[in-house]
Each structure stands twice: as C-alpha cells, then as structure tokens.
Short mmCIF file of C-alpha atoms in Angstrom, two decimals:
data_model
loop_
_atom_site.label_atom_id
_atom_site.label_comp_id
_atom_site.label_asym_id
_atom_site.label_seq_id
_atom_site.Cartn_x
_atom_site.Cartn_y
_atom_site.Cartn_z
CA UNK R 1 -20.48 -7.59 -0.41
CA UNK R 2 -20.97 -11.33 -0.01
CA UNK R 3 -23.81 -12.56 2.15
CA UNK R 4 -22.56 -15.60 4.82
CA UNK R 5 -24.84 -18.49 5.27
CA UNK R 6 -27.66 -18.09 7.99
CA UNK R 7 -26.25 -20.73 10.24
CA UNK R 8 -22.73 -19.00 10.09
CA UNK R 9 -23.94 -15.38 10.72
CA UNK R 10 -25.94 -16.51 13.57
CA UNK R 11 -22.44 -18.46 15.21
CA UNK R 12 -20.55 -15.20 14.14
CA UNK R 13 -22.83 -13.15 15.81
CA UNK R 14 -22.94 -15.64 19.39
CA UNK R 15 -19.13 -14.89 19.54
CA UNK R 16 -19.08 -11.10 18.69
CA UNK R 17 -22.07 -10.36 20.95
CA UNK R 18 -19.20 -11.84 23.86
CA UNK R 19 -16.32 -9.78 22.79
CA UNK R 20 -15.96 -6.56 24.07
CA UNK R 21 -14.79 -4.05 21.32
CA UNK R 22 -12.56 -0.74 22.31
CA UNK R 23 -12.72 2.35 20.83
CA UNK R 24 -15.21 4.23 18.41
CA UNK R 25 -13.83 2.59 15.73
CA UNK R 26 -15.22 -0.70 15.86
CA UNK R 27 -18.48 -0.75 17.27
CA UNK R 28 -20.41 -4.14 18.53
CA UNK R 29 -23.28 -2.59 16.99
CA UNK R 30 -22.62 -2.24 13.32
CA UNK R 31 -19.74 -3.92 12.93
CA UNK R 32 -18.14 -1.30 11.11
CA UNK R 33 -14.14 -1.05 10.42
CA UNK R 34 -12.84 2.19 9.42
CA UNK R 35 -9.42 2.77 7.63
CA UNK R 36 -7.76 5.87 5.83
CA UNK R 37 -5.73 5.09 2.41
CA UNK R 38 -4.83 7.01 -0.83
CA UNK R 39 -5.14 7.24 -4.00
CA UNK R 40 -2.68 4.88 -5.73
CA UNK R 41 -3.85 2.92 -8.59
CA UNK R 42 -4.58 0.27 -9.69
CA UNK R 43 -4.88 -0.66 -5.85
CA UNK R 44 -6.46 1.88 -4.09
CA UNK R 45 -8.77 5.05 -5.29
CA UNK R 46 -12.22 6.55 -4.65
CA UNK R 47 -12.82 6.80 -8.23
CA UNK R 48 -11.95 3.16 -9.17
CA UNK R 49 -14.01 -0.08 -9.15
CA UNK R 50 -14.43 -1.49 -5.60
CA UNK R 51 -12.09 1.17 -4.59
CA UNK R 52 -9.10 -0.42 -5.92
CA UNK R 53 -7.79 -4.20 -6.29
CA UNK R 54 -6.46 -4.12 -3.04
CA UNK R 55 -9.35 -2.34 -1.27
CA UNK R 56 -11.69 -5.11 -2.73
CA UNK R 57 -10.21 -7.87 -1.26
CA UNK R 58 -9.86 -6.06 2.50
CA UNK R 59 -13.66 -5.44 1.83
CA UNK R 60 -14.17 -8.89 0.60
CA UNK R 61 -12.46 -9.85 3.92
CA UNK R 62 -14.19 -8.28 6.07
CA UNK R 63 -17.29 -9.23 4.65
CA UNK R 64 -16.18 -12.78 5.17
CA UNK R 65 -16.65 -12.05 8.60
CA UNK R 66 -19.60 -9.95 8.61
CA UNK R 67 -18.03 -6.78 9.16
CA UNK R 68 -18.35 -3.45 7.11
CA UNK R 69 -15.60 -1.52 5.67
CA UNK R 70 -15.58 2.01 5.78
CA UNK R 71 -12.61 3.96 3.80
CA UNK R 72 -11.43 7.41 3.71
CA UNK R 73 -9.07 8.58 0.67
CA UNK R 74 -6.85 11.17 1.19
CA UNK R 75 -3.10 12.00 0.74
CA UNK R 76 -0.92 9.74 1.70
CA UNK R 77 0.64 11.81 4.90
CA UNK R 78 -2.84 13.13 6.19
CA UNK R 79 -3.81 9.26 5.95
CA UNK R 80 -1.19 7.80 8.12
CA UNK R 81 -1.68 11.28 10.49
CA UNK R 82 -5.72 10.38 10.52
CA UNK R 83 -5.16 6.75 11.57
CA UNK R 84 -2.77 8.57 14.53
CA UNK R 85 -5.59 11.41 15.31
CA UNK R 86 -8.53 10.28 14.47
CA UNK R 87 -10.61 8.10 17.23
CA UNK R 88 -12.30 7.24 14.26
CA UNK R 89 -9.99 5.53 12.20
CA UNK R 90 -8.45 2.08 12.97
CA UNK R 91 -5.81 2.47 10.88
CA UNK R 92 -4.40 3.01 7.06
CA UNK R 93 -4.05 0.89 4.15
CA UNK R 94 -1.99 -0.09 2.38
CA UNK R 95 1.61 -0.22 4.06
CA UNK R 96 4.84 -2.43 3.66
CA UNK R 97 6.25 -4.65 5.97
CA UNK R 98 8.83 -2.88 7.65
CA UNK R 99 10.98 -2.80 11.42
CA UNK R 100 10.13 1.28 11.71
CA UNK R 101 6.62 0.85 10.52
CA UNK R 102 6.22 -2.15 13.46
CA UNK R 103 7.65 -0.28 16.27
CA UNK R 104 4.59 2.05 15.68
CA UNK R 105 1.71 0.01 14.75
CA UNK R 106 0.25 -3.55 14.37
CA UNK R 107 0.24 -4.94 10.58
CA UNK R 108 -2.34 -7.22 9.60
CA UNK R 109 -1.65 -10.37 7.86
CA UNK R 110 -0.84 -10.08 3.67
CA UNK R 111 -3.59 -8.26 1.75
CA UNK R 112 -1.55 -8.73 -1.31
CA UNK R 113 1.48 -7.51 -3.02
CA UNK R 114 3.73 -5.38 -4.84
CA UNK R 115 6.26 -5.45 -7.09
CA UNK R 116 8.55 -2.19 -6.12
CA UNK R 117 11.28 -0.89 -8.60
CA UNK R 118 12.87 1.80 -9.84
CA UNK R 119 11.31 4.22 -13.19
CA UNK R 120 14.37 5.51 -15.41
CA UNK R 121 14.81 7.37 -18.21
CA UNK R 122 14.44 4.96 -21.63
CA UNK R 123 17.62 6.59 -23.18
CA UNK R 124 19.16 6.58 -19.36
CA UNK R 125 18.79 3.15 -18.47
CA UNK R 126 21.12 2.57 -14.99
CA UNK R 127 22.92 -0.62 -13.87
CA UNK R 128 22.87 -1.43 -10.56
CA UNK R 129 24.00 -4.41 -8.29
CA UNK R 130 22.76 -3.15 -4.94
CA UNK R 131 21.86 -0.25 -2.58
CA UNK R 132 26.16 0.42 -2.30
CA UNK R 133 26.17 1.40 -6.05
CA UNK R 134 23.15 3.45 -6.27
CA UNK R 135 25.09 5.94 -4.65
CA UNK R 136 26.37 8.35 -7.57
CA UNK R 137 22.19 8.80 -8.59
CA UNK R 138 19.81 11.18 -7.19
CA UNK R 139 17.09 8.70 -6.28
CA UNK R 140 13.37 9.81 -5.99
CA UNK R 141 11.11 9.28 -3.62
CA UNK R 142 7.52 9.71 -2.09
CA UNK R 143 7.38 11.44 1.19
CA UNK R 144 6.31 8.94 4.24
CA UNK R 145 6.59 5.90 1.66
CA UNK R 146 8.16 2.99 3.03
CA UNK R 147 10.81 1.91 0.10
CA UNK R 148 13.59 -1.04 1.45
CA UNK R 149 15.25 -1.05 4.63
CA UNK R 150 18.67 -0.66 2.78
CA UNK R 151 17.75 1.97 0.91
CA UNK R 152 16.08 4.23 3.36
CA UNK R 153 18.85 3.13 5.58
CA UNK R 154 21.15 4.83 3.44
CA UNK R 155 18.57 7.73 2.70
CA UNK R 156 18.56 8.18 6.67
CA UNK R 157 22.82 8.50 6.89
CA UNK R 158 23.16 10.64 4.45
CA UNK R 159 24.82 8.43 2.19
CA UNK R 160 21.95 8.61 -0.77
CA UNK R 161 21.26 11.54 -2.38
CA UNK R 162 17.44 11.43 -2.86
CA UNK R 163 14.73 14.41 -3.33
CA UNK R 164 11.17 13.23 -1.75
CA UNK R 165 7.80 14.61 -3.60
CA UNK R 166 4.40 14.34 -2.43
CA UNK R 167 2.94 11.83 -4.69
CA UNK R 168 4.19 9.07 -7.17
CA UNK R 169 2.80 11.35 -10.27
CA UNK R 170 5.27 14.47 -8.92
CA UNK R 171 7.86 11.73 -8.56
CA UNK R 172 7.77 10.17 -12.21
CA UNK R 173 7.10 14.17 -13.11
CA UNK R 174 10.42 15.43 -11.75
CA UNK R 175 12.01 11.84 -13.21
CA UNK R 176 10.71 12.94 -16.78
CA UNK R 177 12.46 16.59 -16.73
CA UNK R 178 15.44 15.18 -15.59
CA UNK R 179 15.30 16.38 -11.83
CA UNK R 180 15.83 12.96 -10.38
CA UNK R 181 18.12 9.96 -11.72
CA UNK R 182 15.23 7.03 -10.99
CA UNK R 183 12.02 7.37 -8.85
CA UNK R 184 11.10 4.86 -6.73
CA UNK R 185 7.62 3.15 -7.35
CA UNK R 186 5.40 0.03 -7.68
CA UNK R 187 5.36 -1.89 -11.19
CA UNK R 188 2.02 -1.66 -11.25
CA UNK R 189 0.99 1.75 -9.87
CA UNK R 190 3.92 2.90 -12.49
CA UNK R 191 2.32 1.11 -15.27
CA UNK R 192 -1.43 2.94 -14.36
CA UNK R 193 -0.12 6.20 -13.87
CA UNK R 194 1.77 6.41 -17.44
CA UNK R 195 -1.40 4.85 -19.42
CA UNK R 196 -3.72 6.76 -17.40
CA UNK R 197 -2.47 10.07 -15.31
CA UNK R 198 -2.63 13.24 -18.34
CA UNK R 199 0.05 14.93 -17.15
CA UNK R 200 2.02 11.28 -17.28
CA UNK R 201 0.76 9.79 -20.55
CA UNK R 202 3.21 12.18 -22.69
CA UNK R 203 6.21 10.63 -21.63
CA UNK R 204 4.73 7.27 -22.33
CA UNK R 205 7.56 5.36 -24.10
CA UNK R 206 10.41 7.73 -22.50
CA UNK R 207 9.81 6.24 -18.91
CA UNK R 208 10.56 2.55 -18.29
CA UNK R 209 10.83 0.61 -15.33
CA UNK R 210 14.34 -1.41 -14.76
CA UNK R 211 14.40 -4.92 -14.70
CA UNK R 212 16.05 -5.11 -11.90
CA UNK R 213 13.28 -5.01 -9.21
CA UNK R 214 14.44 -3.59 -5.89
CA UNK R 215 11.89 -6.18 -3.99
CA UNK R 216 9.03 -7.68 -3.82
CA UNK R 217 6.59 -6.76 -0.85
CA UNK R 218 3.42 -7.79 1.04
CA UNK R 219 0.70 -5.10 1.80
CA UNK R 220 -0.85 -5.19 4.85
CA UNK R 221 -3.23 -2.94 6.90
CA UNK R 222 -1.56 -0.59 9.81
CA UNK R 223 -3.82 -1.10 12.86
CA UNK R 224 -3.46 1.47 15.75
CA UNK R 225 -1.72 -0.80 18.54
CA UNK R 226 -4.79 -0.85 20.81
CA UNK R 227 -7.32 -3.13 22.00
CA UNK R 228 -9.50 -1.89 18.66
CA UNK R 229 -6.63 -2.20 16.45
CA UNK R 230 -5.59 -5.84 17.66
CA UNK R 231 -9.80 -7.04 17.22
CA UNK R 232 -9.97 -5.50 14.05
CA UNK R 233 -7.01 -7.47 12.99
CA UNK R 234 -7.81 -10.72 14.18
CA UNK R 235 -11.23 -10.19 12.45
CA UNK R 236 -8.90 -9.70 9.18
CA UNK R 237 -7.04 -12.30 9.61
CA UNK R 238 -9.81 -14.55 10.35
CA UNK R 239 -11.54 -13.02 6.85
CA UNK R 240 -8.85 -13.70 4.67
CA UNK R 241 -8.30 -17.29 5.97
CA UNK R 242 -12.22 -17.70 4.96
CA UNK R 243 -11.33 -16.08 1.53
CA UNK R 244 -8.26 -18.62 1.06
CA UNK R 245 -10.70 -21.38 2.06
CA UNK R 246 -13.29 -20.53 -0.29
CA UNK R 247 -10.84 -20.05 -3.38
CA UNK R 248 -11.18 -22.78 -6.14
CA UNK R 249 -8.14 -25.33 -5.91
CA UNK R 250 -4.95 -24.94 -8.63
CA UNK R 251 -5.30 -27.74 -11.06
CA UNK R 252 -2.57 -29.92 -10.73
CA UNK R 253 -0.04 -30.42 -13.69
#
C-alpha cells in the first residue's frame, strides 16, 4: 500500500473529517472499504499476488486516497447476494457495464478491462457474424455473469439455446466433453484456467478461443445505491484519477 505525502494526508483527512459517511461499511474512523468478489484469475483470487491484477489496482486506488480495502472471495452468486445482504459490504467486484446491472446498483468508474469471447472446440472451430447466427449452437454460460446485451437478450427470449454452470472451470469442463457448442469467457481468465486449473490443463491444445471476440468490456466496482455506496465511489474515482496522474507519460513516436 503506497504511503501519500504528509501534507496531502493531512488535507485528505480536513475534508473526510467533514463528510459524513452512511452505513457500516465505510466508517470515518478507519477508512475502511469493503467489497465481495470471486475467484477468477488472473484478476481476482485469494490465493494470487495482491489478490489479483484487478484487485491490485482497486487497492492501489484506494490507497491513493487513504482508504483501506477490505475483500471477501467467494462464489460468484453468494458475492453479488453479500453486497445485497450484507450491511457490511459496499458492494462486489468486478462487474461489466451493463443497462440491467445499472438499474440495480451504482458502477464505479473503469478499473480495467476484459477481453470477452467465446472457447470452442480446436477441431470444432464455429463461424459466426453476430448474435442472429449463433442461434443453431448451444452456448455456455456462467450463472449471474453479465455476457453482451444481445446475447443475453436473446438468452432471455428464448431464442438461444444456452446451459448456465456455476463457474468458468464447469463451463470450459462441459465445453471439453462436448456438452456445450462454445462457452462464454474472458481471454484472459480462459488462458489462466487452461495453463493452470488441473482438471483444465488436459485439454490444453483441444480448447481455443475464436478470433472473433464478442466485445471488449470495462470492469468496474458495483456499489450498493446508497449514500455509502455513492462516497465510496467518488473516493474511487477520485483514487484512480490520482493513479492516472501519477503514471509515467507514453513516449512519443
């Protein structure tokens, strides 16, 4: 965790001692910002460094700002259900950008990105030209995932067959034994799982991810849509600007 200068902490802490901070999940006191996420690797996971690529930069955030980060792993339903429940918890990380995920809660600004696809079969490769002619496949997906509003449009009407699973590893599973056409998944989460994941890294080689990307997509921290939820976003939003600030300059060509 980074350590601000002494004349900086002290203005930070004139302006926080003013605000008044709703809710057991942020308190004045410690400065302490709780969130619930997952495992999904390379970006989030108890076991990895700093908690995942993503998680380090929404602690480096946050540190910017002189706030702690506090985060609970657990499956990716209970997660989202724990940010609803739990007094706690100010929210989950990481989630897409997405008109149903907005109605519900308050998304920070970009934590970073992902790269979301489809995983096929090697000898199976598919051609596709949009969500209209994925409909002859039996697409997989993960259960309370977020995929693209055209495809889970579709999903919703009925007009995609699809089987859900609980987890991106049960996903790619059911993919490799031929239960599923393609399964939905990050490029890079697809990549750690199949190099990684022992029950994955036999069918390394005979899963591939198409070249045809289905989008490319922010991440971005769901705050409960509360007086605590909209603080601990601005305080985000205000780290990350500080983190963009600090950032060495591209050279110039």
């Amino acid at each position: 965790m980074s350590i601000l200068k002494s004349p900086l902490r002290a203005l930070l802490a004139a302006l926080l001692a003013g605000a008044v901070l709703a809710g057991p999940a942020i308190a004045a006191e410690s400065m302490t910002v709780r969130i619930a996420s997952l495992e999904w690797p390379p970006y989030t996971g108890e076991t990895l460094p700093d908690g995942g690529s993503a998680v380090a930069r929404l602690r480096d955030a946050y540190a910017a700002v002189g706030v702690q980060l506090q985060v609970e792993y657990l499956p990716w339903s209970r997660a989202v259900m724990a940010a609803r429940t739990d007094p706690a918890v100010i929210g989950y990380f990481p989630e897409y950008d997405a008109a149903t995920v907005r109605k519900h809660w308050l998304l920070s600004e970009p934590v970073g990105n992902s790269e979301l696809g489809f995983a096929e079969p090697y000898d199976r490769p598919i051609v596709w030209r949009g969500p209209d002619t994925l409909a002859p496949l039996h697409v997989g997906v993960v259960q309370d995932y977020v995929n693209t509003d055209a495809l889970d449009a579709r999903i919703a009407s009925g007009d995609q067959p699809f089987e859900r699973s609980v987890s991106d590893r049960i996903n790619l599973l059911k993919l490799a034994h031929h239960r599923v056409d393609v399964a939905v998944v990050d490029r890079m989460v697809f990549a750690w799982l199949m190099a990684n994941d022992p029950m994955l890294h036999p069918y390394l080689g005979e899963l591939v991810i198409n070249p045809h990307l289905l989008e490319r997509k922010t991440l971005h921290v769901a705050f409960r849509p509360d007086s605590a939820g909209r603080r601990a976003g601005k305080l985000l939003a205000e780290g990350l600007r500080r983190l963009e600030a600090a950032a060495p300059a591209s050279p110039r060509r």
